[in-house]
CSV table of C-alpha atoms in Angstrom, one decimal:
chain,number,residue,atom,x,y,z
C,45,ILE,CA,-34.8,60.1,56.9
C,46,GLU,CA,-32.7,59.1,59.8
C,47,ALA,CA,-35.5,58.8,61.6
C,48,GLN,CA,-36.7,56.2,58.8
C,49,LYS,CA,-33.5,53.8,59.3
C,50,LYS,CA,-33.9,53.5,62.7
C,51,LYS,CA,-36.9,52.6,62.7
C,52,ARG,CA,-36.2,49.9,59.8
C,53,PHE,CA,-33.6,49.0,61.9
C,54,ALA,CA,-35.5,48.2,64.9
C,55,GLY,CA,-38.4,46.4,62.8
C,56,ASN,CA,-35.5,44.5,61.5
C,57,ALA,CA,-34.0,43.3,64.8
C,58,ALA,CA,-37.5,42.6,66.3
C,59,ARG,CA,-38.1,40.2,63.5
C,60,THR,CA,-34.7,38.8,63.5
C,61,CYS,CA,-35.7,38.2,67.6
C,62,MET,CA,-38.9,36.5,66.8
C,63,GLU,CA,-37.1,34.7,64.2
C,64,ASP,CA,-34.7,33.3,66.9
C,65,ASP,CA,-37.4,32.5,69.3
C,66,LEU,CA,-39.1,30.6,66.9
C,67,LEU,CA,-36.1,27.9,66.0
C,68,ASP,CA,-35.3,28.1,69.6
C,69,ALA,CA,-39.4,27.0,70.8
C,70,ALA,CA,-39.4,24.4,68.0
C,71,HIS,CA,-35.9,23.1,68.7
C,72,ALA,CA,-37.2,22.1,72.5
C,73,GLY,CA,-40.7,21.0,71.3
C,74,ASP,CA,-42.5,23.9,72.8
C,75,SER,CA,-45.5,23.6,70.8
C,76,SER,CA,-47.7,26.9,72.9
C,77,LYS,CA,-44.7,28.9,72.1
C,78,VAL,CA,-44.7,28.6,68.3
C,79,ARG,CA,-48.1,28.6,68.3
C,80,ARG,CA,-48.1,31.9,70.0
C,81,LEU,CA,-44.8,33.3,67.8
C,82,LEU,CA,-47.5,32.5,64.9
C,83,TRP,CA,-50.2,34.0,66.4
C,84,GLN,CA,-48.6,37.1,66.7
C,85,GLU,CA,-46.7,37.9,63.4
C,86,HIS,CA,-48.4,36.6,60.5
C,87,GLY,CA,-46.0,37.4,57.8
C,88,TRP,CA,-43.0,34.8,58.5
C,89,GLN,CA,-40.7,34.5,55.7
C,90,SER,CA,-40.8,30.7,54.5
C,91,GLY,CA,-37.0,30.3,55.3
C,92,SER,CA,-37.5,30.8,59.1
C,93,LEU,CA,-40.4,28.6,58.9
C,94,GLN,CA,-38.6,25.6,57.0
C,95,GLN,CA,-36.1,25.8,59.7
C,96,ALA,CA,-37.8,26.1,62.3
C,97,LEU,CA,-40.0,22.4,61.0
C,98,HIS,CA,-36.9,21.1,60.0
C,99,ALA,CA,-35.8,21.5,63.9
C,100,ALA,CA,-38.9,20.1,65.1
C,101,ALA,CA,-38.9,17.1,62.7
C,102,TYR,CA,-35.4,16.3,63.5
C,103,GLN,CA,-36.0,16.6,67.3
C,104,GLY,CA,-39.0,14.2,66.8
C,105,HIS,CA,-41.7,17.4,68.0
C,106,GLU,CA,-45.1,16.0,66.6
C,107,ALA,CA,-46.9,18.5,67.6
C,108,THR,CA,-44.9,21.2,66.6
C,109,VAL,CA,-44.2,19.8,63.3
C,110,ALA,CA,-48.1,20.0,63.2
C,111,ALA,CA,-48.0,23.5,64.0
C,112,LEU,CA,-45.7,24.5,61.6
C,113,VAL,CA,-47.1,22.8,59.0
C,114,GLY,CA,-50.9,24.2,59.6
C,115,ALA,CA,-48.8,27.7,59.4
C,116,ARG,CA,-47.9,27.0,55.9
C,117,ALA,CA,-44.5,25.2,56.6
C,118,ASP,CA,-44.0,22.7,53.2
C,119,ALA,CA,-43.6,19.2,54.3
C,120,ASN,CA,-41.4,18.3,51.8
C,121,ALA,CA,-39.3,21.4,51.2
C,122,TRP,CA,-35.6,20.6,50.8
C,123,GLN,CA,-32.9,23.1,53.8
C,124,GLN,CA,-29.9,24.2,52.1
C,125,ASP,CA,-28.2,21.4,52.4
C,126,GLY,CA,-30.9,19.3,50.8
C,127,SER,CA,-32.4,17.7,53.7
C,128,THR,CA,-36.3,17.2,53.8
C,129,PRO,CA,-38.5,17.6,57.0
C,130,LEU,CA,-39.3,13.5,57.0
C,131,GLY,CA,-35.9,13.2,56.6
C,132,ALA,CA,-35.1,14.6,59.2
C,133,ALA,CA,-37.5,12.8,61.2
C,134,CYS,CA,-36.2,9.3,59.7
C,135,GLY,CA,-32.9,10.4,60.5
C,136,GLY,CA,-33.7,11.1,64.2
C,137,GLY,CA,-35.5,7.8,64.4
C,138,HIS,CA,-38.8,9.7,65.2
C,139,THR,CA,-41.9,7.7,64.2
C,140,GLU,CA,-44.7,10.0,65.7
C,141,ALA,CA,-43.0,12.6,63.5
C,142,ALA,CA,-42.3,11.3,60.5
C,143,ARG,CA,-45.9,10.1,61.0
C,144,THR,CA,-47.5,13.2,61.2
C,145,LEU,CA,-45.6,14.5,58.5
C,146,ILE,CA,-46.7,11.9,56.2
C,147,GLY,CA,-50.2,12.9,57.6
C,148,LEU,CA,-49.7,15.8,56.1
C,149,ASN,CA,-48.7,15.0,52.3
C,150,ALA,CA,-45.2,14.6,53.1
C,151,PHE,CA,-43.6,12.5,50.0
C,152,VAL,CA,-42.4,8.9,51.1
C,153,ASP,CA,-40.5,8.6,48.8
C,154,HIS,CA,-39.1,12.1,48.5
C,155,PRO,CA,-35.6,12.5,47.7
C,156,ALA,CA,-33.8,13.9,51.3
C,157,ASP,CA,-30.7,15.1,49.6
C,158,ASP,CA,-29.1,15.8,45.9
C,159,VAL,CA,-28.3,11.9,45.6
C,160,GLY,CA,-31.2,10.3,45.4
C,161,THR,CA,-31.6,9.5,49.8
C,162,THR,CA,-35.0,8.3,50.6
C,163,PRO,CA,-36.5,8.8,54.2
C,164,LEU,CA,-36.5,4.5,53.5
C,165,HIS,CA,-32.5,4.8,52.7
C,166,ILE,CA,-31.9,7.3,55.7
C,167,ALA,CA,-34.0,4.6,58.0
C,168,CYS,CA,-32.8,1.9,57.7
C,169,SER,CA,-29.0,3.4,57.7
C,170,VAL,CA,-29.5,4.5,61.3
C,171,GLY,CA,-31.7,1.0,62.3
C,172,SER,CA,-34.9,2.8,62.9
C,173,ARG,CA,-37.1,-0.4,62.8
C,174,GLN,CA,-40.3,1.0,63.2
C,175,VAL,CA,-39.7,4.1,61.2
C,176,ALA,CA,-38.8,1.6,58.0
C,177,GLU,CA,-42.3,-0.1,59.2
C,178,LEU,CA,-44.2,3.5,58.9
C,179,LEU,CA,-42.4,4.0,55.4
C,180,MET,CA,-43.3,0.5,54.0
C,181,LEU,CA,-47.2,0.6,55.5
C,182,ALA,CA,-47.2,3.8,53.5
C,183,ARG,CA,-46.1,2.7,50.4
C,184,ALA,CA,-42.6,3.4,50.2
C,185,ASP,CA,-40.9,1.8,47.1
C,186,LEU,CA,-38.6,-0.5,48.5
C,187,ASN,CA,-36.4,-0.7,45.8
C,188,ARG,CA,-35.3,2.7,44.5
C,189,ALA,CA,-32.2,3.5,44.6
C,190,ASP,CA,-30.0,6.6,45.2
C,191,VAL,CA,-27.7,7.3,42.2
C,192,HIS,CA,-24.7,5.1,43.3
C,193,GLY,CA,-26.9,2.4,43.0
C,194,SER,CA,-27.9,2.0,46.9
C,195,THR,CA,-31.5,0.8,47.8
C,196,ALA,CA,-32.9,0.5,51.2
C,197,LEU,CA,-31.7,-3.2,51.6
C,198,TYR,CA,-28.0,-2.2,50.6
C,199,TRP,CA,-27.8,0.7,53.2
C,200,ALA,CA,-29.7,-1.6,56.0
C,201,SER,CA,-27.2,-4.3,55.3
C,202,VAL,CA,-23.5,-2.4,55.3
C,203,SER,CA,-24.9,-0.8,58.4
C,204,GLY,CA,-25.5,-3.9,59.9
C,205,HIS,CA,-29.3,-3.3,61.4
C,206,GLU,CA,-30.5,-6.7,60.8
C,207,HIS,CA,-34.1,-6.3,62.0
C,208,CYS,CA,-34.8,-3.2,59.0
C,209,ALA,CA,-33.2,-5.8,56.7
C,210,LEU,CA,-35.5,-8.7,57.9
C,211,CYS,CA,-38.4,-6.1,57.3
C,212,LEU,CA,-37.5,-5.3,53.7
C,213,ILE,CA,-36.9,-8.8,52.9
C,214,ALA,CA,-40.0,-9.9,54.1
C,215,SER,CA,-41.7,-7.1,52.4
C,216,HIS,CA,-40.4,-8.8,48.9
C,217,ALA,CA,-37.6,-6.5,48.5
C,218,ALA,CA,-35.2,-7.3,45.6
C,219,VAL,CA,-32.2,-8.5,47.2
C,220,ASN,CA,-30.0,-8.3,43.9
C,221,LYS,CA,-31.4,-5.1,42.6
C,222,SER,CA,-28.9,-2.9,44.6
C,223,ARG,CA,-25.5,-3.1,43.0
C,224,THR,CA,-23.6,0.3,43.7
C,225,ASP,CA,-21.0,2.1,41.4
C,226,ASP,CA,-18.3,-0.4,42.6
C,227,GLY,CA,-20.5,-3.4,42.2
C,228,ARG,CA,-21.6,-4.0,45.8
C,229,THR,CA,-24.8,-6.3,46.2
C,230,PRO,CA,-26.0,-6.3,49.9
C,231,LEU,CA,-24.9,-9.8,50.6
C,232,ALA,CA,-21.3,-8.0,49.4
C,233,ALA,CA,-21.9,-5.4,51.5
C,234,ALA,CA,-22.8,-7.3,54.5
C,235,CYS,CA,-19.9,-9.7,54.3
C,236,ALA,CA,-17.4,-6.8,53.9
C,237,ALA,CA,-18.8,-5.9,57.1
C,238,GLY,CA,-19.1,-9.1,59.4
C,239,VAL,CA,-22.3,-9.0,59.8
C,240,THR,CA,-23.2,-12.7,59.4
C,241,ALA,CA,-26.8,-12.8,60.5
C,242,ILE,CA,-27.6,-10.6,57.6
C,243,VAL,CA,-25.6,-12.3,55.2
C,244,LYS,CA,-27.3,-15.1,56.7
C,245,LEU,CA,-30.9,-13.9,55.9
C,246,LEU,CA,-29.7,-12.7,52.3
C,247,LEU,CA,-28.7,-16.2,51.8
C,248,SER,CA,-31.7,-18.0,52.4
C,249,ALA,CA,-33.9,-14.8,50.5
C,250,GLN,CA,-31.6,-16.2,47.7
C,251,ALA,CA,-29.0,-13.9,47.3
């Protein structure tokens, strides 16, 4: 019995070490090492694969993202904090990682947290115009609101990201649809933030 316990402990320790190696390699974008680890061990727990995928997406390592999804990591799974791989890529402003995930069937309107924040909301809140344009080309819902009533245009406006706001308006996002819990529209948010350029854009779009 004691020998069996020692063997089980050694096996668990080796697995934990491999899990750490996989996460470190994914974070660093070492796709060759990731593939080698995936090949060496076929019984990966889904949680380990998802952690590694999330890390690779957030760091913008598209080749590693592809390898992990190819090993059955879920491109749409939520982490414990509610985030998704596509949301992580968008938060990091990584266009190619986001493109890879979309090509691997990540849902462009899949909420990235428990309040309904979408990848497009995230891209516009961090000012990543290229990611926002990619999501719009993939037919993301321009006017989808989170549980607080905030749309992508609201996030672009309150965060002061003129280029994202311009892309949304040019793509016919509704300038008056967003109305947050406290009743603020994108125009009100831009005014409160003192973002004159976005205020002018919104007014010219009949806000």
